[in-house]
Structures are given as C-alpha cells and as structure tokens.
C-alpha cells in the first residue's frame, strides 16, 4: 500500500476508505463471530441520546466488554501489531488500543426499517469501521454521513456533508472525535447493516468524555 498518500488524504478529509480491507476468509470468520455474538449477547437499543443533541438510536448492539470475553478472534484482530502499525502510519502518530473495555470494540447491527445510528462524535480520535453486512444499494439507506472538518452536529445534512455507501469486507477510518457523523435510517425490510467499530487512541488520551458508550453498549 502507498502509505504516504494515505496519510495526506486522511489528514485532509478526516476519512479514508479502505476497500477490500478483509479477505474473503476474514469476512467469513468475522460474520460467523458477529452472528454468534448477535444471538447470544446482543441488546436492542431504542432511545434518543441527550448528550448528542437528542439524536436517535434504533439499533442492536454488543458492547466491547462482552466481545472481549466472548470473541478471542475479534479481540486479537483489534490488537494486531500490523494493524496498529498501519493506523500509526496513516494517522502520523503512535496509535494505541483504548483501555476502556466497553467502547474499545463494539458491534452495531441495523436490521429493521428505520434503524439508525444518529448524529454524534466519538470519545476517542480514531474509528476503524469494518463492514460485515451492508445494504446492497445506496437507496436502501444505512449510509455513513459525515461533516468534514467539524464536530458540530448541526452541520450534518448541510452543504459539504458527505454521504457514503460501503460493501461487506470494506472498511473506513474516521477522525471520529472531531467529525460529526451518523448512519442514515434503513429504508426497507430484508436489508442488514452490521459493522464492527474499533476505537483507537494516542498515548495519554484514555479518558472517556461522554456517557454515550455506556448508554449504547452497557
Ligand atoms: O456504523 C458506522 O459506519 C459508524 C459507527 C459509529 O459511528 C460508531 O460506532 O461510533
Ligand atoms: Fe461514531
């Protein structure tokens, strides 16, 4: 991979698409893990997040503390030294795992019409989002929307907002603490959007700043 140009692009946009991030085998294994976690550990969440401008949450989730206990595969991938090295190169700073177990690696499942992960920013600077399932067409909803260069949730939907569709096996990296973002509602029955969100940080920045993660994942 040409990492120099990736570093510049990520610094400029706060977003970097990583197409074909997972191999076919990798996707198969993660889909199996996600399916098992969904059956055994998942909780339904339907509420508005006061601390994030009352934006909606309609989704099914598994928190990082449960994943740490139940999926060695995901916990090991999260800490993979080659992955941490790649992220450090792209971010141009040393990237380290998040210590807080609930928010460190989470599973987010949108599976009903209207399911959405409403507007927010994250507690930690980097989100690596891995797609396990995605609606086949952009018109099905479940798009990532983000407002480049601003954490102001009001900016979402305004001019400059970017709206992106992703495929299973793809991933993206987001400067998620400084970039307002959301996932648009699913528009029809029979489509699913399942992602793993791996949160990363830099040394000396391990403090959780909002109550969002505990409300969504505990
Ligand atoms: O599902 C996505 O694309 C974004 C997930 C996200 O923003 C989060 O888990 O904080
Ligand atoms: Fe997020």
CSV table of C-alpha atoms and ligand atoms in Angstrom, one decimal:
chain,number,residue,atom,x,y,z
A,1,UNK,CA,0.0,0.0,0.0
A,2,UNK,CA,1.2,3.6,-0.8
A,3,UNK,CA,1.0,4.9,2.8
A,4,UNK,CA,2.4,8.4,2.2
A,5,UNK,CA,-0.6,9.4,0.1
A,6,UNK,CA,-3.0,7.7,2.5
A,7,UNK,CA,-1.5,9.8,5.4
A,8,UNK,CA,-2.1,13.1,3.5
A,9,UNK,CA,-5.6,12.1,2.4
A,10,UNK,CA,-6.6,11.2,5.9
A,11,UNK,CA,-5.2,14.4,7.3
A,12,UNK,CA,-7.1,16.4,4.7
A,13,UNK,CA,-10.5,14.7,4.8
A,14,UNK,CA,-10.7,13.0,8.3
A,15,UNK,CA,-11.9,10.0,6.4
A,16,UNK,CA,-10.2,7.2,4.5
A,17,UNK,CA,-11.9,4.4,2.6
A,18,UNK,CA,-10.2,1.1,2.9
A,19,UNK,CA,-11.8,-1.0,0.2
A,20,UNK,CA,-11.3,-4.8,0.3
A,21,UNK,CA,-9.9,-4.5,3.8
A,22,UNK,CA,-11.0,-8.0,4.7
A,23,UNK,CA,-10.1,-11.1,2.7
A,24,UNK,CA,-13.0,-13.4,1.8
A,25,UNK,CA,-11.9,-15.8,4.6
A,26,UNK,CA,-11.5,-12.9,7.0
A,27,UNK,CA,-15.1,-11.7,6.2
A,28,UNK,CA,-16.4,-15.3,6.6
A,29,UNK,CA,-14.8,-15.7,10.1
A,30,UNK,CA,-16.0,-12.2,11.3
A,31,UNK,CA,-19.5,-12.9,10.0
A,32,UNK,CA,-19.6,-16.1,12.0
A,33,UNK,CA,-18.3,-14.4,15.1
A,34,UNK,CA,-20.8,-11.5,14.7
A,35,UNK,CA,-23.7,-13.9,14.2
A,36,UNK,CA,-22.9,-15.8,17.4
A,37,UNK,CA,-22.5,-12.6,19.4
A,38,UNK,CA,-25.8,-11.3,18.0
A,39,UNK,CA,-27.6,-14.5,19.0
A,40,UNK,CA,-26.0,-14.7,22.5
A,41,UNK,CA,-25.1,-11.3,23.6
A,42,UNK,CA,-26.9,-8.6,21.7
A,43,UNK,CA,-29.3,-6.0,23.2
A,44,UNK,CA,-31.9,-3.9,21.4
A,45,UNK,CA,-31.5,-0.1,21.9
A,46,UNK,CA,-34.2,2.4,21.1
A,47,UNK,CA,-33.8,5.9,22.6
A,48,UNK,CA,-32.6,9.4,22.0
A,49,UNK,CA,-29.1,10.4,23.1
A,50,UNK,CA,-29.4,13.6,25.2
A,51,UNK,CA,-25.7,14.3,25.2
A,52,UNK,CA,-25.7,14.2,21.3
A,53,UNK,CA,-28.4,16.8,20.5
A,54,UNK,CA,-31.1,14.1,21.2
A,55,UNK,CA,-30.2,12.2,18.1
A,56,UNK,CA,-32.0,8.8,17.7
A,57,UNK,CA,-30.6,5.3,18.3
A,58,UNK,CA,-32.5,2.4,16.8
A,59,UNK,CA,-30.1,-0.5,16.7
A,60,UNK,CA,-29.0,-3.7,18.2
A,61,UNK,CA,-25.5,-3.7,19.9
A,62,UNK,CA,-22.9,-5.8,21.6
A,63,UNK,CA,-20.5,-3.9,23.9
A,64,UNK,CA,-16.8,-4.3,23.9
A,65,UNK,CA,-16.6,-5.9,27.4
A,66,UNK,CA,-18.8,-8.7,26.1
A,67,UNK,CA,-16.8,-9.1,22.9
A,68,UNK,CA,-13.6,-9.1,25.0
A,69,UNK,CA,-14.9,-12.1,27.0
A,70,UNK,CA,-16.6,-14.0,24.1
A,71,UNK,CA,-14.5,-13.4,21.0
A,72,UNK,CA,-10.8,-14.0,21.0
A,73,UNK,CA,-10.8,-13.6,17.2
A,74,UNK,CA,-12.1,-10.0,17.4
A,75,UNK,CA,-10.0,-9.1,20.5
A,76,UNK,CA,-6.9,-10.4,18.7
A,77,UNK,CA,-7.6,-8.7,15.4
A,78,UNK,CA,-8.1,-5.4,17.4
A,79,UNK,CA,-4.6,-5.6,18.8
A,80,UNK,CA,-2.9,-7.0,15.7
A,81,UNK,CA,0.6,-5.3,15.6
A,82,UNK,CA,0.5,-4.9,11.8
A,83,UNK,CA,-2.9,-3.2,12.1
A,84,UNK,CA,-1.7,-0.8,14.8
A,85,UNK,CA,1.4,-0.1,12.7
A,86,UNK,CA,-0.7,0.7,9.6
A,87,UNK,CA,-3.0,3.0,11.7
A,88,UNK,CA,0.0,4.8,13.2
A,89,UNK,CA,1.4,5.5,9.7
A,90,UNK,CA,-1.9,6.8,8.4
A,91,UNK,CA,-2.5,9.0,11.4
A,92,UNK,CA,1.2,10.0,11.6
A,93,UNK,CA,1.2,9.5,15.4
A,94,UNK,CA,1.6,6.4,17.6
A,95,UNK,CA,-1.8,4.7,17.8
A,96,UNK,CA,-2.7,2.6,20.8
A,97,UNK,CA,-5.6,0.4,21.9
A,98,UNK,CA,-8.4,2.0,24.0
A,99,UNK,CA,-8.2,0.8,27.6
A,100,UNK,CA,-11.9,1.3,28.4
A,101,UNK,CA,-13.4,-2.1,27.6
A,102,UNK,CA,-17.0,-1.1,26.8
A,103,UNK,CA,-16.1,1.2,23.9
A,104,UNK,CA,-12.9,-0.4,22.6
A,105,UNK,CA,-14.5,-2.7,20.0
A,106,UNK,CA,-18.3,-2.8,19.5
A,107,UNK,CA,-20.8,-4.5,17.2
A,108,UNK,CA,-23.6,-2.3,15.7
A,109,UNK,CA,-26.4,-4.0,13.9
A,110,UNK,CA,-29.1,-2.2,11.9
A,111,UNK,CA,-31.7,-4.7,10.8
A,112,UNK,CA,-35.2,-3.1,10.8
A,113,UNK,CA,-36.6,-0.4,8.6
A,114,UNK,CA,-35.9,2.9,10.4
A,115,UNK,CA,-32.9,1.6,12.2
A,116,UNK,CA,-30.3,4.3,12.5
A,117,UNK,CA,-27.2,5.3,14.5
A,118,UNK,CA,-27.9,9.0,14.9
A,119,UNK,CA,-25.6,12.0,14.9
A,120,UNK,CA,-22.6,12.0,17.2
A,121,UNK,CA,-18.9,12.3,17.7
A,122,UNK,CA,-16.9,9.6,19.4
A,123,UNK,CA,-14.8,9.8,22.6
A,124,UNK,CA,-11.6,8.7,21.0
A,125,UNK,CA,-9.8,10.1,17.9
A,126,UNK,CA,-9.9,7.1,15.6
A,127,UNK,CA,-12.7,4.8,14.4
A,128,UNK,CA,-11.9,1.9,12.2
A,129,UNK,CA,-15.2,0.5,10.9
A,130,UNK,CA,-15.3,-2.9,9.3
A,131,UNK,CA,-18.3,-3.9,7.3
A,132,UNK,CA,-19.8,-7.4,7.7
A,133,UNK,CA,-23.2,-6.8,6.1
A,134,UNK,CA,-24.3,-3.8,4.1
A,135,UNK,CA,-27.5,-3.0,2.2
A,136,UNK,CA,-26.8,-3.7,-1.5
A,137,UNK,CA,-27.8,-0.3,-2.8
A,138,UNK,CA,-27.3,3.3,-1.6
A,139,UNK,CA,-31.1,3.8,-1.9
A,140,UNK,CA,-31.6,1.2,0.8
A,141,UNK,CA,-30.2,3.6,3.4
A,142,UNK,CA,-27.6,2.8,6.1
A,143,UNK,CA,-25.2,5.4,4.6
A,144,UNK,CA,-22.3,6.9,6.5
A,145,UNK,CA,-22.9,10.7,6.6
A,146,UNK,CA,-20.2,13.0,7.9
A,147,UNK,CA,-19.4,16.7,8.0
A,148,UNK,CA,-15.7,17.1,7.1
A,149,UNK,CA,-13.7,19.4,9.5
A,150,UNK,CA,-16.4,20.0,12.1
A,151,UNK,CA,-17.7,18.3,15.3
A,152,UNK,CA,-20.9,20.5,15.1
A,153,UNK,CA,-23.8,18.0,14.8
A,154,UNK,CA,-25.9,20.8,13.2
A,155,UNK,CA,-23.6,20.8,10.2
A,156,UNK,CA,-24.7,17.3,9.3
A,157,UNK,CA,-27.1,17.5,6.3
A,158,UNK,CA,-25.8,20.9,5.3
A,159,UNK,CA,-23.7,21.6,2.2
A,160,UNK,CA,-20.4,19.8,2.4
A,161,UNK,CA,-22.0,16.7,4.0
A,162,UNK,CA,-20.6,13.6,2.5
A,163,UNK,CA,-22.8,10.5,2.2
A,164,UNK,CA,-21.2,7.2,1.5
A,165,UNK,CA,-22.2,3.6,0.8
A,166,UNK,CA,-19.9,0.7,1.7
A,167,UNK,CA,-19.8,-3.0,0.8
A,168,UNK,CA,-19.2,-6.1,3.0
A,169,UNK,CA,-15.5,-6.7,3.5
A,170,UNK,CA,-14.7,-3.0,3.1
A,171,UNK,CA,-13.6,-0.6,5.9
A,172,UNK,CA,-13.1,3.0,6.6
A,173,UNK,CA,-11.1,5.1,9.0
A,174,UNK,CA,-12.6,8.2,10.5
A,175,UNK,CA,-11.3,11.1,12.7
A,176,UNK,CA,-14.3,10.3,14.8
A,177,UNK,CA,-13.8,12.7,17.7
A,178,UNK,CA,-13.6,15.9,15.5
A,179,UNK,CA,-16.0,14.8,12.7
A,180,UNK,CA,-19.8,14.9,13.2
A,181,UNK,CA,-21.2,11.6,11.8
A,182,UNK,CA,-24.2,9.4,11.6
A,183,UNK,CA,-25.7,6.4,9.8
A,184,UNK,CA,-28.9,7.1,7.9
A,185,UNK,CA,-32.0,5.0,8.5
A,186,UNK,CA,-32.6,1.7,6.7
A,187,UNK,CA,-35.3,2.2,4.1
A,188,UNK,CA,-36.7,-1.3,3.6
A,189,UNK,CA,-37.3,-4.7,5.0
A,190,UNK,CA,-34.8,-7.5,4.4
A,191,UNK,CA,-31.6,-5.5,4.5
A,192,UNK,CA,-29.0,-5.5,7.2
A,193,UNK,CA,-26.0,-3.3,8.1
A,194,UNK,CA,-23.6,-5.0,10.5
A,195,UNK,CA,-20.3,-3.3,11.5
A,196,UNK,CA,-17.5,-3.7,14.0
A,197,UNK,CA,-16.3,-0.4,15.2
A,198,UNK,CA,-12.7,-0.5,16.6
A,199,UNK,CA,-11.9,2.7,18.6
A,200,UNK,CA,-8.2,3.7,18.9
A,201,UNK,CA,-6.4,6.5,20.7
A,202,UNK,CA,-3.0,8.0,21.2
A,203,UNK,CA,-0.8,7.6,24.3
A,204,UNK,CA,-2.0,9.7,27.3
A,205,UNK,CA,-5.5,10.0,26.0
A,206,UNK,CA,-7.6,7.3,27.7
A,207,UNK,CA,-10.3,9.4,29.2
A,208,UNK,CA,-13.9,8.8,28.2
A,209,UNK,CA,-15.6,12.2,27.6
A,210,UNK,CA,-19.3,11.4,27.2
A,211,UNK,CA,-21.9,9.0,28.6
A,212,UNK,CA,-22.8,7.8,25.0
A,213,UNK,CA,-20.9,4.5,25.1
A,214,UNK,CA,-22.3,3.4,28.4
A,215,UNK,CA,-25.9,4.2,27.2
A,216,UNK,CA,-25.4,2.3,24.0
A,217,UNK,CA,-23.3,-0.7,25.0
A,218,UNK,CA,-23.7,-1.5,28.7
B,1,LIG,O1,-21.6,2.3,11.5
B,1,LIG,C1,-20.8,3.3,11.1
B,1,LIG,O2,-20.5,3.4,10.0
B,1,LIG,C2,-20.4,4.3,12.2
B,1,LIG,C3,-20.3,3.7,13.6
B,1,LIG,C4,-20.1,4.7,14.6
B,1,LIG,O3,-20.1,5.9,14.3
B,1,LIG,C5,-19.8,4.4,16.0
B,1,LIG,O4,-19.9,3.2,16.3
B,1,LIG,O5,-19.5,5.2,16.8
B,2,LIG,FE1,-19.2,7.1,15.8
